[in-house]
XYZ file of C-alpha atoms in Angstrom:
294
model
C 127.185 98.339 124.727
C 123.551 99.170 124.111
C 122.187 102.686 123.825
C 122.407 104.670 127.070
C 119.768 107.343 127.626
C 120.428 110.204 130.076
C 117.943 112.958 130.845
C 119.485 116.461 130.787
C 116.476 118.622 131.742
C 118.180 120.237 134.736
C 120.375 123.324 134.963
C 120.265 125.122 131.613
C 121.300 128.761 131.383
C 118.698 130.878 129.601
C 119.383 134.252 127.994
C 116.895 136.459 126.168
C 117.956 136.955 122.557
C 121.100 135.481 121.042
C 124.391 135.093 122.858
C 126.932 137.779 122.070
C 129.938 136.644 120.040
C 132.185 139.301 121.603
C 135.145 137.604 123.353
C 134.946 137.849 127.125
C 131.458 139.377 127.164
C 129.126 137.687 129.622
C 125.413 138.240 129.126
C 123.237 138.064 132.199
C 121.112 134.939 132.228
C 119.274 132.685 134.640
C 119.266 128.992 135.437
C 116.131 127.094 134.366
C 114.978 123.494 134.351
C 113.133 122.033 131.402
C 110.390 122.079 130.241
C 110.536 125.891 130.004
C 108.437 128.576 128.299
C 109.936 132.056 128.149
C 106.882 133.749 126.611
C 104.648 133.102 129.611
C 107.121 135.105 131.711
C 106.580 138.227 129.588
C 103.836 140.846 129.830
C 100.786 140.866 127.610
C 100.043 143.949 125.490
C 97.034 145.058 123.425
C 99.022 145.425 120.201
C 100.284 141.797 120.226
C 100.252 140.558 116.588
C 98.218 137.465 117.488
C 95.671 139.454 119.449
C 93.190 137.524 121.566
C 94.029 134.257 119.765
C 97.433 134.135 121.468
C 96.272 135.683 124.719
C 97.857 139.025 123.752
C 101.343 137.531 124.142
C 104.175 138.111 121.704
C 107.066 135.843 120.787
C 110.771 136.504 120.851
C 114.186 134.871 120.702
C 115.935 132.984 123.479
C 119.118 130.941 123.922
C 119.522 127.893 126.134
C 123.008 126.703 127.061
C 124.172 123.600 128.910
C 127.653 122.263 129.636
C 127.941 118.553 128.846
C 130.464 116.230 130.464
C 131.069 113.312 128.088
C 133.325 110.616 129.622
C 136.468 109.655 127.705
C 135.345 106.030 127.498
C 132.624 107.153 125.092
C 135.140 108.461 122.560
C 134.342 105.621 120.145
C 130.558 106.008 120.498
C 127.924 108.118 118.796
C 126.463 110.934 120.888
C 123.029 112.325 120.045
C 120.670 114.710 121.757
C 116.917 114.073 121.555
C 114.459 116.975 121.811
C 110.805 116.134 122.464
C 109.637 119.613 121.512
C 111.103 123.090 120.811
C 108.910 125.975 119.713
C 110.166 127.021 117.210
C 112.910 127.480 114.549
C 115.465 125.701 116.744
C 119.177 125.979 115.969
C 121.407 123.478 117.795
C 125.102 124.270 118.204
C 127.907 122.392 119.953
C 131.211 124.067 120.819
C 130.418 126.810 118.307
C 129.572 124.440 115.435
C 126.184 124.319 113.757
C 124.742 120.832 114.318
C 121.068 120.984 113.359
C 118.187 123.261 112.421
C 114.609 122.193 113.074
C 111.995 124.745 112.101
C 108.728 123.039 113.042
C 107.730 123.521 116.658
C 105.580 120.460 117.315
C 107.707 117.455 116.333
C 110.535 115.746 118.243
C 113.956 115.504 116.578
C 117.549 114.325 117.043
C 120.811 116.185 116.626
C 124.038 114.202 116.092
C 126.768 115.714 118.270
C 129.396 113.106 117.370
C 131.478 115.159 114.875
C 132.034 118.018 117.351
C 132.036 116.313 120.748
C 135.184 116.422 122.898
C 135.166 113.399 125.235
C 136.714 114.061 128.623
C 136.285 117.834 128.295
C 133.570 120.433 128.829
C 131.219 120.700 125.840
C 128.989 123.723 125.321
C 125.554 122.844 123.926
C 123.441 125.812 122.792
C 119.876 125.892 121.486
C 118.652 129.130 119.903
C 114.847 129.392 119.758
C 113.349 131.923 117.358
C 109.628 132.646 117.746
C 109.905 136.284 116.678
C 107.943 136.022 113.417
C 104.483 136.837 114.763
C 101.730 135.856 114.313
C 102.372 132.203 113.466
C 99.514 130.375 115.200
C 95.859 130.740 116.104
C 96.413 129.811 119.758
C 98.929 130.377 122.531
C 102.021 128.414 121.515
C 104.588 129.570 124.048
C 108.297 129.735 123.209
C 111.253 127.621 124.235
C 112.252 124.030 124.980
C 108.842 123.010 126.231
C 109.421 119.250 126.548
C 112.150 116.903 127.772
C 115.686 116.546 126.419
C 117.762 113.343 126.563
C 121.393 112.595 125.726
C 121.947 109.297 123.894
C 125.190 107.293 123.792
C 125.171 104.577 121.132
C 127.665 102.103 119.663
C 128.732 102.708 116.067
C 126.363 99.948 114.935
C 122.947 100.257 116.558
C 119.187 100.269 116.113
C 118.127 103.666 114.791
C 116.257 106.003 117.136
C 112.522 105.259 116.782
C 113.745 102.406 114.573
C 111.081 99.775 115.322
C 107.919 99.912 113.221
C 105.180 97.282 113.484
C 101.803 96.811 111.863
C 99.099 94.144 111.674
C 99.311 92.388 108.307
C 96.129 90.347 108.749
C 94.174 88.329 111.303
C 92.902 84.795 110.618
C 90.885 82.719 113.122
C 92.273 84.647 116.094
C 95.899 84.538 114.940
C 97.362 87.950 114.129
C 100.299 88.209 111.745
C 102.505 91.127 112.831
C 105.131 92.574 110.495
C 108.027 94.166 112.375
C 110.527 96.397 110.574
C 113.748 97.294 112.409
C 116.113 99.942 111.030
C 119.808 99.356 111.823
C 122.518 101.998 111.329
C 126.181 101.254 110.604
C 128.523 104.164 111.325
C 131.723 102.212 110.699
C 133.853 101.914 107.547
C 133.151 98.182 107.198
C 129.959 96.447 105.991
C 128.477 93.951 108.408
C 125.861 91.222 108.724
C 123.905 90.953 111.959
C 120.788 89.276 113.318
C 117.730 91.096 114.632
C 115.849 88.987 117.180
C 112.252 90.066 117.814
C 110.222 89.174 120.894
C 106.545 90.100 121.283
C 105.013 89.914 124.747
C 101.837 91.102 126.423
C 102.456 94.543 127.885
C 100.247 93.889 130.911
C 101.955 90.722 132.192
C 105.070 90.057 130.102
C 103.796 86.737 128.704
C 105.600 85.767 125.493
C 103.314 86.022 122.465
C 105.700 85.464 119.543
C 109.310 85.495 118.381
C 111.101 86.019 115.077
C 114.554 86.509 113.603
C 115.917 88.162 110.482
C 119.462 88.642 109.154
C 120.362 92.142 108.014
C 123.213 93.314 105.778
C 124.244 96.884 106.610
C 126.706 98.576 104.223
C 129.402 100.842 105.664
C 128.047 104.260 106.585
C 124.468 103.335 105.718
C 121.279 101.929 107.224
C 119.191 98.866 106.424
C 115.776 97.524 107.416
C 115.202 94.003 108.713
C 111.639 92.806 108.135
C 109.976 89.748 109.668
C 106.344 88.626 110.074
C 105.447 86.927 113.357
C 102.211 85.068 114.179
C 100.541 85.886 117.501
C 98.026 83.210 118.446
C 94.849 84.079 120.348
C 95.739 87.746 119.959
C 94.265 90.303 122.338
C 92.925 92.899 119.918
C 93.248 96.620 120.587
C 89.842 98.260 120.483
C 88.080 101.344 121.822
C 86.772 99.599 124.934
C 89.694 97.169 125.319
C 92.969 98.948 124.533
C 95.184 95.841 124.791
C 98.877 96.429 124.133
C 101.943 94.376 123.306
C 105.606 95.147 123.839
C 107.936 94.516 120.914
C 111.643 94.158 121.730
C 114.355 94.092 119.044
C 117.812 92.751 119.886
C 120.741 93.359 117.534
C 123.274 90.528 117.773
C 125.842 88.374 115.991
C 124.531 85.409 118.058
C 127.394 85.863 120.540
C 127.404 89.578 121.369
C 124.406 91.849 121.872
C 125.092 95.198 120.180
C 121.849 96.970 120.994
C 118.335 96.470 122.397
C 115.279 98.643 121.920
C 111.538 98.263 122.376
C 108.218 99.870 121.556
C 104.559 99.460 122.505
C 102.067 98.282 119.889
C 98.358 97.487 119.600
C 97.057 94.720 117.321
C 94.149 95.973 115.213
C 93.051 96.411 111.603
C 91.919 99.673 110.022
C 90.317 100.142 106.601
C 88.533 102.997 104.842
C 86.302 102.695 101.780
C 83.353 104.506 100.200
C 80.793 101.835 101.151
C 81.675 101.057 104.766
C 83.507 104.236 105.750
C 86.049 103.920 108.557
C 86.308 100.344 109.847
C 88.106 99.240 113.001
C 88.620 95.480 113.356
C 86.035 94.801 110.674
C 83.181 96.988 111.928
C 82.149 100.480 110.873
C 82.889 103.249 113.379
C 81.249 106.652 113.123
C 83.753 109.434 113.737
C 82.348 111.940 116.201
C 84.073 115.155 115.201
C 87.094 115.924 113.066
C 89.671 118.526 112.143
C 88.273 120.258 109.057
C 90.241 123.114 107.485
């Protein structure tokens, strides 16, 4: 079984503030679909702590709740939830258990539901968003789960989420040497040795550009990185006026069974910075037109 990704944007119950812990008490809420911003639904006021920088909006606290149905056949799998963006101070709970806290509002993150999931039963997923500490930005940030949310089902041994990292080692006479690092997680009680097969193909047409293989030893309950360098002949270089891309696919296997497959998009280019030439892209100096200076 490879990783299964299921979008769960639809049908969340939203309640202003935190849910009451009183038994039997039902707080009035409303059904929303993600992405959702609960600040934009409030009124502006002159005394807002952020003033004109935040459009005279305040912040607040809100709770999102969704009932998850996890099939019984996934009882031996890992179950994670992937948030693309929650602003801010997110607390993730499952069936009353604290799973994850993620304070920063602009980065995606994962929460591992596996220890508290009940396959074959109703599971209550709650996300408490706390944007009450105002002001905390110099622009309108909004509040809530403002990007997509996916549920991930993975085998106990799998490629880590966002686990493929590639970079251009060097380019010689049109041949680019691409180093691909693949992180593999082992959530079993036994160490294992597996192969990671890498395929590089042109993103535009699917033409094979290079292949590689590396054997990885993953101790029980740990993660390991498989690293391999693959030559790509007559490489189409990514540049400002020609943003050529390649697709890198990693396949986790014991040569007989495929445990997991994942892929990412990558551009072949070289970047250097020095005091004489400044910023160089693919061997030529590029003047940066603007920058973020604090």
